[in-house]
Short mmCIF file of C-alpha atoms and ligand atoms in Angstrom, two decimals:
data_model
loop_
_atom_site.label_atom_id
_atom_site.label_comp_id
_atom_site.label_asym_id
_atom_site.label_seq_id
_atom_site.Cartn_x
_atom_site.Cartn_y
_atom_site.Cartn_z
CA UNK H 5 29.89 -15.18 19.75
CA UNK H 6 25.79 -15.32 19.44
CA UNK H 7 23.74 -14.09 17.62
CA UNK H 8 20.38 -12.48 17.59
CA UNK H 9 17.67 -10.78 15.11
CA UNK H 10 15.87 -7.50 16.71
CA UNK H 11 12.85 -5.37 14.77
CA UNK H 12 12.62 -2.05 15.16
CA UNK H 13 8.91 -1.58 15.09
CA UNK H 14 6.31 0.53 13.34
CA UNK H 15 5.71 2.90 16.25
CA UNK H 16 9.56 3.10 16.83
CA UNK H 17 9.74 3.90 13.04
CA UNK H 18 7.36 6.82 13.49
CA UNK H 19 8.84 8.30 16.34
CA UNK H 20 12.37 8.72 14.72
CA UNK H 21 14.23 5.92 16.99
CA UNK H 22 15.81 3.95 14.17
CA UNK H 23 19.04 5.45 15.22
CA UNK H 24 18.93 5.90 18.50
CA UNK H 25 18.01 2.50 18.92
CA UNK H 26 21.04 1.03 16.95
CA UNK H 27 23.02 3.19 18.61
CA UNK H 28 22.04 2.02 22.01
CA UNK H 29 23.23 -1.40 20.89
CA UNK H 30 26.09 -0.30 19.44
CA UNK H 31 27.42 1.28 22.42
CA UNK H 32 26.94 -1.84 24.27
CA UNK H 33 29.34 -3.63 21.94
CA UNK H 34 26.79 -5.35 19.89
CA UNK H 35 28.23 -5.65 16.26
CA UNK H 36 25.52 -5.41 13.56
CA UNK H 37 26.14 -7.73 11.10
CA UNK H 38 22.89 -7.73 8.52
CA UNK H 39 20.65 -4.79 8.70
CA UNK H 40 17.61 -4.11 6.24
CA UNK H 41 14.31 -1.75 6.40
CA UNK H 42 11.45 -4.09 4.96
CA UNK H 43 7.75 -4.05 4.67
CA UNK H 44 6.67 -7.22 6.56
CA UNK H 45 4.06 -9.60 4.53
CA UNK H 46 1.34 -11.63 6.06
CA UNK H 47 3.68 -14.95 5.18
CA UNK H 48 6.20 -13.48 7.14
CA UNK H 49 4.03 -12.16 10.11
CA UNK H 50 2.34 -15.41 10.25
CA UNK H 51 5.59 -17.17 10.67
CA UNK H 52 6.89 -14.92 12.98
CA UNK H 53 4.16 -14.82 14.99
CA UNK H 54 2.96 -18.32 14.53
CA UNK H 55 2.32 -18.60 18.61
CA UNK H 56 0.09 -16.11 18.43
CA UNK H 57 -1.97 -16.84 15.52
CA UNK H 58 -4.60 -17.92 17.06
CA UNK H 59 -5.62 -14.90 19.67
CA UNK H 60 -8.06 -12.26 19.21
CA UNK H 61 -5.63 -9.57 19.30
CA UNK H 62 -3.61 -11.25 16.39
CA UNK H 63 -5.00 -9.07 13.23
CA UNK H 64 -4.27 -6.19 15.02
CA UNK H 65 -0.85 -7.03 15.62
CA UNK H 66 -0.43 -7.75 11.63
CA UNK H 67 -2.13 -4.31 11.04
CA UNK H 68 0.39 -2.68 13.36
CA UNK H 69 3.75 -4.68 12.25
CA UNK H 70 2.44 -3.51 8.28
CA UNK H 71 1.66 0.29 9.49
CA UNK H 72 4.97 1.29 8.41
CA UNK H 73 8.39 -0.97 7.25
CA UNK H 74 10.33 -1.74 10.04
CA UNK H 75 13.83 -2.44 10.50
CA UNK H 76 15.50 -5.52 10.68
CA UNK H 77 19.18 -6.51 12.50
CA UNK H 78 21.12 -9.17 13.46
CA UNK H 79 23.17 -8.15 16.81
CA UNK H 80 26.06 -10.40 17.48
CA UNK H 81 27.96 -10.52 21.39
CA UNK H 82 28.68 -13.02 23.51
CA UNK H 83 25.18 -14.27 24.93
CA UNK H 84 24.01 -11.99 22.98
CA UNK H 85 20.05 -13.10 23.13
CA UNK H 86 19.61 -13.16 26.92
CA UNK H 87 21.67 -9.63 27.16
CA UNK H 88 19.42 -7.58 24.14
CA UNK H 89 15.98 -9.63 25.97
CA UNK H 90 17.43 -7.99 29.42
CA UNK H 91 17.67 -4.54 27.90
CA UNK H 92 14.49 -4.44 25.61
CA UNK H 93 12.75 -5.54 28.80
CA UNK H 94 9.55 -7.51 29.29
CA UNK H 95 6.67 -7.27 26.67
CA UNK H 96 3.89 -5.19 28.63
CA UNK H 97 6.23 -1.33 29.02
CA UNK H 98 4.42 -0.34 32.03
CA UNK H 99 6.16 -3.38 34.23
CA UNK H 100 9.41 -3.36 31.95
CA UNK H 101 11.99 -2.41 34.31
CA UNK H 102 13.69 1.09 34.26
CA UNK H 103 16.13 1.84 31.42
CA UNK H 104 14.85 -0.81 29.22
CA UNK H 105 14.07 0.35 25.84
CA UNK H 106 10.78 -0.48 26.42
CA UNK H 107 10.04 1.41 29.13
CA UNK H 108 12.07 4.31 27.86
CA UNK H 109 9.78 4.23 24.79
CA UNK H 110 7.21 1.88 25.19
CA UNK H 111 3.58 2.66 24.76
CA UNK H 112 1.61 -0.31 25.54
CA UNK H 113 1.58 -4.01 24.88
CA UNK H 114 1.25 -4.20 21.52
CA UNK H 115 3.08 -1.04 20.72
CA UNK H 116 6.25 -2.08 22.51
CA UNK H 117 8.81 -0.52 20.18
CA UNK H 118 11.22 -3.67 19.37
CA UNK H 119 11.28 -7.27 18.98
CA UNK H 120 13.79 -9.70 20.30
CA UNK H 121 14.45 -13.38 19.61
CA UNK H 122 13.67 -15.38 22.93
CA UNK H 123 15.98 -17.93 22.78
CA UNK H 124 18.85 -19.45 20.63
CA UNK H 125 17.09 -21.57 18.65
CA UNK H 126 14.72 -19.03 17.61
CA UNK H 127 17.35 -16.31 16.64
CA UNK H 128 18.96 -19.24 14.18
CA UNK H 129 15.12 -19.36 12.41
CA UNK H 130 14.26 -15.81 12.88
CA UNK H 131 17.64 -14.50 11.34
CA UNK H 132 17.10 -17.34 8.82
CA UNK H 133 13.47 -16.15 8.29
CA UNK H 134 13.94 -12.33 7.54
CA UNK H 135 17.34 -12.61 6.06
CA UNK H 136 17.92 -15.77 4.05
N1 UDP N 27 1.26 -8.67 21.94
C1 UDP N 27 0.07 -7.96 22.17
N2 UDP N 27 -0.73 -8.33 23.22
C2 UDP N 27 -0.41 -9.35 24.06
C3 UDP N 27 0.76 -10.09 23.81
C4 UDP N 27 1.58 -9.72 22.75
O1 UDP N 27 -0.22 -7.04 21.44
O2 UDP N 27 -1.18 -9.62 25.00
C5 UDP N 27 2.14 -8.29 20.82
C6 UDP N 27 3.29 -7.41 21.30
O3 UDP N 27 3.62 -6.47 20.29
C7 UDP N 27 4.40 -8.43 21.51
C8 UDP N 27 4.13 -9.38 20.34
O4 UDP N 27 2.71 -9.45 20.25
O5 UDP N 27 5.68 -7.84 21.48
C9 UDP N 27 4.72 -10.77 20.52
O6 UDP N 27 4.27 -11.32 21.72
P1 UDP N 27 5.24 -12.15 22.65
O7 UDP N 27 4.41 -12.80 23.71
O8 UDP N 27 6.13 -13.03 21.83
O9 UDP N 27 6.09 -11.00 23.40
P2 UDP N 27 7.60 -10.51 23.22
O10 UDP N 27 8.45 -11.73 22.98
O11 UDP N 27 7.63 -9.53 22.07
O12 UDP N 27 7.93 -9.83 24.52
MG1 MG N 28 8.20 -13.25 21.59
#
């Protein structure tokens, strides 16, 4: 079994998806195993975001991720970070493929309604990161 960390993001938040997004996963046969809503601090956003520090577009992205909390998971399944990458979809919604959440509910790149680790090295920090 692997594991991976997912954030439901502010503009997910604000449209009323928490639970419809779980509940995608869930149906799927993810298990949740930590779940938490949380306000995000710059420390963490920093960290988080730490390859993208450095780009113009970077501020904004801490001013949107601290817009609202956001929710916080850890998804477990076998190959579980290349299956919840596959069905989030890629990063930009308008060339996400159909039925990805992000294309379902995707506004544009930065508001992109969910995170998900990359790889399996990242999930170990990230779910290390957010939930101890
Ligand atoms: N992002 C953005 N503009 C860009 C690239 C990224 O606003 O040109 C935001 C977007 O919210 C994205 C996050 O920064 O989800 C992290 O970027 P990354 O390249 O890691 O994409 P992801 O792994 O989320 O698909
Ligand atoms: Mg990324």
């Amino acid at each position: 079994m692997e594991k991976t960390l997912i954030i439901v993001k502010p503009d997910a938040v604000e449209k009323n998806l928490i639970g419809s997004i779980l509940n995608f996963f869930e149906t799927k046969n993810f298990e949740i195993i930590q779940l938490e809503m949380m306000a995000l601090s710059d420390e963490m956003l920093n960290e988080h975001y730490h390859h993208l520090t450095d780009k113009p577009f970077f501020p904004e992205i801490v001013e949107f991720m601290q817009s609202l909390p956001v929710v916080v998971a850890t998804l477990q399944a076998d190959n579980a970070v290349e299956k919840v990458r596959n069905l989030v979809g890629v990063t930009d919604p308008s060339e996400a493929e159909e039925g990805t959440l992000r294309k379902i509910h995707g506004t544009d790149v930065m508001h992109n309604v969910i995170h998900a680790s990359d790889s399996v090295d990242n999930a170990r920090a990230e779910i290390k990161r957010f939930f101890g």
